[in-house]
C-alpha positions as a printed Julia matrix, in Angstrom:
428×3 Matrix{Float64}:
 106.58   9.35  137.83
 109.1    9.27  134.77
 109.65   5.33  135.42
 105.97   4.72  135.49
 105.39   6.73  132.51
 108.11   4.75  130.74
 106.67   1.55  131.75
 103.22   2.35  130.43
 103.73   4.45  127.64
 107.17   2.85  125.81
 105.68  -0.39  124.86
 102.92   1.65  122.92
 105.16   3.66  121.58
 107.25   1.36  120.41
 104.64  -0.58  118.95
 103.41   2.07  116.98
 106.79   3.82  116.14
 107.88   0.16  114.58
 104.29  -0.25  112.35
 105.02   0.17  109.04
 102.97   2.68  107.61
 102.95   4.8   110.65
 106.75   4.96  109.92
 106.12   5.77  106.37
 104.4    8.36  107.21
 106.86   9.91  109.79
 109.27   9.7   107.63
 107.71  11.22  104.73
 106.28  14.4   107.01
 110.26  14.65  107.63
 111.36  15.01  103.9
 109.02  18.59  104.35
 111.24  19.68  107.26
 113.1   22.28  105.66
 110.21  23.91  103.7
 108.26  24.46  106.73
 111.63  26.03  108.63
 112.26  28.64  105.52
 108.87  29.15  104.89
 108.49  30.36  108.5
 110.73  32.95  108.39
 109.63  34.35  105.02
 106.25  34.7   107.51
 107.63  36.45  110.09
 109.1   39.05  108.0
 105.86  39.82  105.94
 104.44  40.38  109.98
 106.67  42.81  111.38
 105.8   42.72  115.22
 103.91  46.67  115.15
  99.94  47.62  114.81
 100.12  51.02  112.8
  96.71  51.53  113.86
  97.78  52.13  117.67
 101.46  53.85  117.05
 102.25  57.5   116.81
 103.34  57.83  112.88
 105.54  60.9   113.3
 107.41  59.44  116.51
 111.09  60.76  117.18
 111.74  57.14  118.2
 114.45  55.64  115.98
 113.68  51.68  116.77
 109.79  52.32  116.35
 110.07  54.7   113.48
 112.19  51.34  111.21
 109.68  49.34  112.8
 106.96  51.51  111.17
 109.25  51.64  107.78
 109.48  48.15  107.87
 105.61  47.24  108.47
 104.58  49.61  105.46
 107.39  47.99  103.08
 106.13  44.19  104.11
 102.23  45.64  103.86
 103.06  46.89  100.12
 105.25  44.04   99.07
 103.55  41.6   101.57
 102.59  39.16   97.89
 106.43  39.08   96.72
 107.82  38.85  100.0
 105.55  35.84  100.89
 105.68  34.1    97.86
 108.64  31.57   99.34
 106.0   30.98  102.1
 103.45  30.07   99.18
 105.63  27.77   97.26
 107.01  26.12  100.36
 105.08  25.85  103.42
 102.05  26.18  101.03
 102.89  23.26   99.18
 103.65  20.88  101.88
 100.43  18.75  101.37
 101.83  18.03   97.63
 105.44  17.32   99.09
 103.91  14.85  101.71
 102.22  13.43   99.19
 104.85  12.24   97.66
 107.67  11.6   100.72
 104.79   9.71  102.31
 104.42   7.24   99.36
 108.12   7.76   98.84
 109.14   6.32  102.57
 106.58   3.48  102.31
 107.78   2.13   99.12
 111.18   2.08  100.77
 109.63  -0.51  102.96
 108.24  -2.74  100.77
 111.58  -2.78   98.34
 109.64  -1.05   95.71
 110.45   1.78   93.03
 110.38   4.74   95.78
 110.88   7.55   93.27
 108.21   6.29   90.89
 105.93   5.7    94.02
 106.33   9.03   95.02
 106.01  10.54   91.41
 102.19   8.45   91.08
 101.12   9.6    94.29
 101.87  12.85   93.63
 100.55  13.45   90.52
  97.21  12.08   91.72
  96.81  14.34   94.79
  97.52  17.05   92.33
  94.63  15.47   90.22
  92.09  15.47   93.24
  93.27  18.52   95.1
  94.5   21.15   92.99
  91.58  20.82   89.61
  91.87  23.08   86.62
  89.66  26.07   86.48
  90.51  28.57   83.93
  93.69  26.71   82.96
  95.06  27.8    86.7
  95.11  25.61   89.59
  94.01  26.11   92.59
  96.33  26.06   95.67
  93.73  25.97   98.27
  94.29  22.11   99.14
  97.77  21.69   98.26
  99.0   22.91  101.77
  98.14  22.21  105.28
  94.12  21.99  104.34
  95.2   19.0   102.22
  97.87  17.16  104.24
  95.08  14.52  105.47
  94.24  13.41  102.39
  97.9   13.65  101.02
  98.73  11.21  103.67
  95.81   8.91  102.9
  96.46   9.14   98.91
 100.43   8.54   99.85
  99.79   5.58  101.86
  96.88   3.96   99.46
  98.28   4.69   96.14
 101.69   2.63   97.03
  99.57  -0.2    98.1
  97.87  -0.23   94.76
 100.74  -0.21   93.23
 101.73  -3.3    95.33
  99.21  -5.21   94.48
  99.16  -4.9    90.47
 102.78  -4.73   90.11
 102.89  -8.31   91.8
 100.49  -9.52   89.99
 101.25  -7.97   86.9
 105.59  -7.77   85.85
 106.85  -6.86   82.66
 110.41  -8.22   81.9
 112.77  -7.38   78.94
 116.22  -8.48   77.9
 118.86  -7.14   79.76
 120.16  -4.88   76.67
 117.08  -2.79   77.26
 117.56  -0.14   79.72
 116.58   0.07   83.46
 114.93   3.31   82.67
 112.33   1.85   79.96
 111.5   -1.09   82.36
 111.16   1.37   84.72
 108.31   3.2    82.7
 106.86   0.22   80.92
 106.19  -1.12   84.78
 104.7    1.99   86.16
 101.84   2.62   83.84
  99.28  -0.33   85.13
  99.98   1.14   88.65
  99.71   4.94   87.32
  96.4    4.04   85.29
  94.96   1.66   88.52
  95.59   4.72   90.87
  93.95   7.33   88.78
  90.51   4.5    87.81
  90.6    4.11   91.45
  91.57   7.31   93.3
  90.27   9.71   91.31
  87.21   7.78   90.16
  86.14   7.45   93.66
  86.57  11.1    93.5
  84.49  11.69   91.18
  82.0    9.54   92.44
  82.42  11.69   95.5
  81.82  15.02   93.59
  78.36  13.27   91.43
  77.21  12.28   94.88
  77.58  15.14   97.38
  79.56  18.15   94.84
  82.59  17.96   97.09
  85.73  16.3    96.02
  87.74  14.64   98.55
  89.64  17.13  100.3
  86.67  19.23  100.4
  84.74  16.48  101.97
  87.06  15.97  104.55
  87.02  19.32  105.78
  83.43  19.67  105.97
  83.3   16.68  108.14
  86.48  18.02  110.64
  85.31  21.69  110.67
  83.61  21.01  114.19
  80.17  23.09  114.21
  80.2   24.55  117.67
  77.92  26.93  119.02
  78.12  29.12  122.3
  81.97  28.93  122.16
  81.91  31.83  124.47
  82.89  30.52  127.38
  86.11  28.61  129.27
  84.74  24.96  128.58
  83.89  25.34  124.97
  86.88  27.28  124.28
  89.08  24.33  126.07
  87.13  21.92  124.53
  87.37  23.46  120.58
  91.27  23.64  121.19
  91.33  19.99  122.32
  89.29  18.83  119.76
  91.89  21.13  117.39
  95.07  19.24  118.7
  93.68  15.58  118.57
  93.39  16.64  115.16
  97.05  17.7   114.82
  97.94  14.29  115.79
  96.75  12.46  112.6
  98.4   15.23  110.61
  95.32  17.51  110.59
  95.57  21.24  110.52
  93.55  21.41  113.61
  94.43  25.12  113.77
  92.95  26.14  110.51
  89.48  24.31  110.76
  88.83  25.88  114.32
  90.42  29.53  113.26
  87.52  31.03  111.82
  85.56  30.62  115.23
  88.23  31.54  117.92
  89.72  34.05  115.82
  86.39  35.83  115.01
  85.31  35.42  118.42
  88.68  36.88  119.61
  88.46  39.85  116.95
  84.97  40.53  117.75
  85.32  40.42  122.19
  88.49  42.71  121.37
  86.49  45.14  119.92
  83.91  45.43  122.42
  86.84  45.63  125.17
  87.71  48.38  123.03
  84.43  49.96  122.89
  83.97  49.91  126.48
  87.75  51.72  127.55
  87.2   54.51  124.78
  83.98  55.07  126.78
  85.52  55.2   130.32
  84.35  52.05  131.32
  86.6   48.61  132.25
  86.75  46.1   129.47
  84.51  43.12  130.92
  85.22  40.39  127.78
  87.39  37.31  128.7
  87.21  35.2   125.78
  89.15  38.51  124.15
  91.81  37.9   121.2
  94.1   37.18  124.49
  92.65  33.75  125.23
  93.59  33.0   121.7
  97.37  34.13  122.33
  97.52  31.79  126.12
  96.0   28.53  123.53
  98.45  28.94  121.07
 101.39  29.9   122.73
 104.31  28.74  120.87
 101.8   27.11  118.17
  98.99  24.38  118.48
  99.79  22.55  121.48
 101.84  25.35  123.79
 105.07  23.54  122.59
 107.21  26.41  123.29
 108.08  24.93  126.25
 108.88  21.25  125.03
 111.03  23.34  122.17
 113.29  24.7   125.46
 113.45  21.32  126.66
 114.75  19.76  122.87
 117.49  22.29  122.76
 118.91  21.02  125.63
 118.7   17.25  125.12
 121.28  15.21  124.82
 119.93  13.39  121.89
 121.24  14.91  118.64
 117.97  14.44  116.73
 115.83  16.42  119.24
 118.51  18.97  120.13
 118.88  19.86  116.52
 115.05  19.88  115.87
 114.3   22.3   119.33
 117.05  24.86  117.94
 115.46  25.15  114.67
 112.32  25.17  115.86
 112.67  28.05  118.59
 112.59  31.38  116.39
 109.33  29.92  114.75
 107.91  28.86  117.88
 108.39  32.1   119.45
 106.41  33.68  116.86
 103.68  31.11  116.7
 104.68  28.46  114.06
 105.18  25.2   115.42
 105.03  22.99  112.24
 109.04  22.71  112.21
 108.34  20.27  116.02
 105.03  18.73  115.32
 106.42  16.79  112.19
 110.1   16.83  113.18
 110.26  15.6   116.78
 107.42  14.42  115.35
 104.63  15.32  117.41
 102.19  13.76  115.02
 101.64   9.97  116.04
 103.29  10.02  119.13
 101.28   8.69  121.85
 103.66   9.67  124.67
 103.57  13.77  123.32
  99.99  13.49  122.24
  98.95  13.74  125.95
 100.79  17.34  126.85
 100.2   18.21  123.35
  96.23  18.27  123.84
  96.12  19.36  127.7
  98.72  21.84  128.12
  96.16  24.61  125.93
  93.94  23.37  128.02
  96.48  24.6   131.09
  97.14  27.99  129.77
  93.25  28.67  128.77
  92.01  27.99  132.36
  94.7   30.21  133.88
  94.58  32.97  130.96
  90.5   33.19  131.92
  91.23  33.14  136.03
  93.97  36.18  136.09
  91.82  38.23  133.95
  88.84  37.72  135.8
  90.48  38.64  138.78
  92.38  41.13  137.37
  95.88  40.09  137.94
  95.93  40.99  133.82
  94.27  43.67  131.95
  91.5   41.97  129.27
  92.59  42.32  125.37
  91.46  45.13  123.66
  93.42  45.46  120.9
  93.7   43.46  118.16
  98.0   42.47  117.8
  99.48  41.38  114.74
  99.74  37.83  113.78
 102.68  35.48  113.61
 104.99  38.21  115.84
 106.77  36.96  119.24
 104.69  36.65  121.27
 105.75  38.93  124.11
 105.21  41.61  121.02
 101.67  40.38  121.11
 101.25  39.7   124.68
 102.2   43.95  125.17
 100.46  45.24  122.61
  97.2   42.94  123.35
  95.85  45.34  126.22
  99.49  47.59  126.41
 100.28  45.59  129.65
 103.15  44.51  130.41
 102.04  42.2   133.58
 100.66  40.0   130.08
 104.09  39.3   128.92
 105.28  38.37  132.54
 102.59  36.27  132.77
 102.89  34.56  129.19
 106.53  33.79  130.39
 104.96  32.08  133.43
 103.04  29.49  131.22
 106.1   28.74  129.55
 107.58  28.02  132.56
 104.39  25.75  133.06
 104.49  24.06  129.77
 107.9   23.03  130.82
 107.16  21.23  133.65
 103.9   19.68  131.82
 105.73  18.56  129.02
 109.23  17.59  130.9
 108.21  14.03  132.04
 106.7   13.12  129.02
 109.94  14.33  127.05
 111.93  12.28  128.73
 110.21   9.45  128.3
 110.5   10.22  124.58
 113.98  10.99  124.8
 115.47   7.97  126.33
 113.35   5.57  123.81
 115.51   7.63  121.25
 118.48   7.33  122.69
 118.02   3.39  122.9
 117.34   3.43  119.52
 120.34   5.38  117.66
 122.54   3.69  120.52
 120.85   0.35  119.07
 121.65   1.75  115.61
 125.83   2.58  116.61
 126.42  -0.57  117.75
């Protein structure tokens, strides 16, 4: 199965991993590695792994009463603590901006720096405007990494084409850094007439700017999500997305989540009246789809820190305290994820996996339905416990780990030995 994997899906691969801008982009996503990995674990600690709503407050219990201290000190400081998570993981759309533009200039034997710099400066221009002499940080993140990527690949190749056309030389007594800046002002004026003009044409025509745009056309309205198909087919739809570098997650949140939220509380409703929660598509389901982040890659995580290839090894360790609280960012751009056609195919059917099994062992009863509504970004066996105060959830949460394993494990190795050719390639 491996070999005939290889044999069909290496040749794309390749193809793709050696295309230019694909590369640039790739590379670029990389250069926001480390902000992702800190700003994940400023996250976790501003969501301590308790629900004071469900605990006893004046417990003798020494581990749950400093979990209880510790929930009420991230709760009141929960703006300073996660202010590393603003100005890092919140900002990644800006930093892609510019390591995009950055890694394609590198390519073409251009200025990278000043590539980078004109890129980002007009992604700031288009995604973060002025209101009130503030800007606004809404886009600059994940909700803006789409158009960072297009802006970082587009403004480079503007840049391309006037600086070949249009080359100012001075003697060599005048320094590198004024040719440098003489040079880049054509290509910083023809991105901002361009770019941000056809922004503003955007905003005359329909009052969105770009990034809004954008959005409005990915947020997928679905109605009748209420059921196994639509809820497989919304998380699908959610990790294609993720592919191209889309925050899949955030434009379908509003409708799982509520959904969840909302199905949780009527579970609820029903046990405080005597009666059996009756449910499925509970705040549960959401847990089983997002299992170790968009894509259940908690299992392909286990399988990097074990790989022989140095890149993927170091990637999976780094990635496994954030992807057993929920945030997979640090393996979607590192391994990367995004763009890879021989991941992409685990990456959109394994939810799919762990949704149709979450709905059949509640229906049957083999696990209680949710109820209660668990904290966010906590491990998940935290939130698999405290979702319906079952333990038979974490066992079976475990179980589709063990699943996503063995979905992801030909697929990985596929990936891993076209690494492996290439840094041996790269030794010799």
């Amino acid at each position: 199965m491996i070999s005939r994997l290889e044999q069909l899906l290496s040749p794309l691969g390749n193809k793709l991993g050696n295309q230019r801008h694909l590369q640039a982009i790739s590379n670029g996503m990389m250069m926001s590695l480390a902000l992702i990995v800190v700003g994940s674990i400023f996250l976790i600690i501003a969501n301590p792994p308790i629900n004071l709503d469900i605990v006893d407050m004046n417990t003798g219990n020494i581990f749950l009463k400093a979990m209880i201290a510790w929930k009420q000190w991230a709760v009141t400081n929960y703006n300073t603590i996660t202010i590393p998570y603003t100005m890092t993981m919140g900002l990644i759309g800006l930093v892609t901006a510019f390591g995009v533009a950055y890694s394609l200039a590198e390519t073409y034997q251009m200025k990278p720096a000043i590539n980078g710099i004109i890129s980002m400066c007009v992604f700031l221009m288009i995604s973060a405007p002025v209101t009130d002499g503030q800007l606004s940080m809404t886009y600059l993140g994940a909700d803006g990494l789409f158009v960072a990527l297009i802006i970082g690949l587009i403004s480079v190749e503007i840049c391309r084409v006037v600086g070949n056309k249009i080359v100012f030389t001075f003697p060599e007594s005048v320094p590198t850094a004024v040719t440098n800046f003489v040079n880049s002002l054509l290509p910083l004026a023809a991105n901002i007439i361009i770019i941000y003009g056809l922004n503003l044409v955007l905003m005359g025509v329909s009052g969105q700017s770009l990034p809004q745009f954008v959005m409005s056309i990915l947020t997928p309205a679905i109605s009748g999500v209420d059921n196994v198909w639509a809820y497989m087919g919304i998380f699908a739809f959610s990790n294609i997305l993720w592919l191209f570098g889309i925050n899949g997650s955030s434009i379908i949140f509003p409708i799982v989540f509520t959904l969840g939220i909302t199905n949780s509380g009527l579970n609820a409703e029903l046990i405080n009246a005597g009666q059996s929660a009756e449910h499925i598509m509970n705040l549960q389901m959401y847990r089983y789809a997002v299992l170790g982040g968009g894509g259940n890659t908690l299992g392909l995580v286990l399988l990097m820190c074990f790989s022989h290839v140095k890149h993927l090894k170091t990637i999976g360790r780094l990635s496994l305290v954030p992807g057993i609280c929920g945030i997979n960012e640090p393996v979607i751009f590192g391994a990367p994820i995004v763009l890879n056609p021989v991941l992409a195919i685990p990456f959109v059917f394994m939810p799919c996996i762990s949704i149709g099994l979450g709905y059949l062992v509640q229906s049957i009863g083999l696990v209680s339905m949710g109820y209660i509504v668990d904290p966010s970004f906590t491990p998940f066996f935290a939130q698999g416990f405290l979702s319906a105060l079952d333990l038979r959830n974490v066992i079976f949460m475990c179980v589709l780990i063990v699943i996503s394993m063995v979905v992801y494990y030909p697929f990985f190795k596929v990936y891993e030995k076209s690494i492996a050719q290439k840094e041996g390639i790269e030794e010799k």
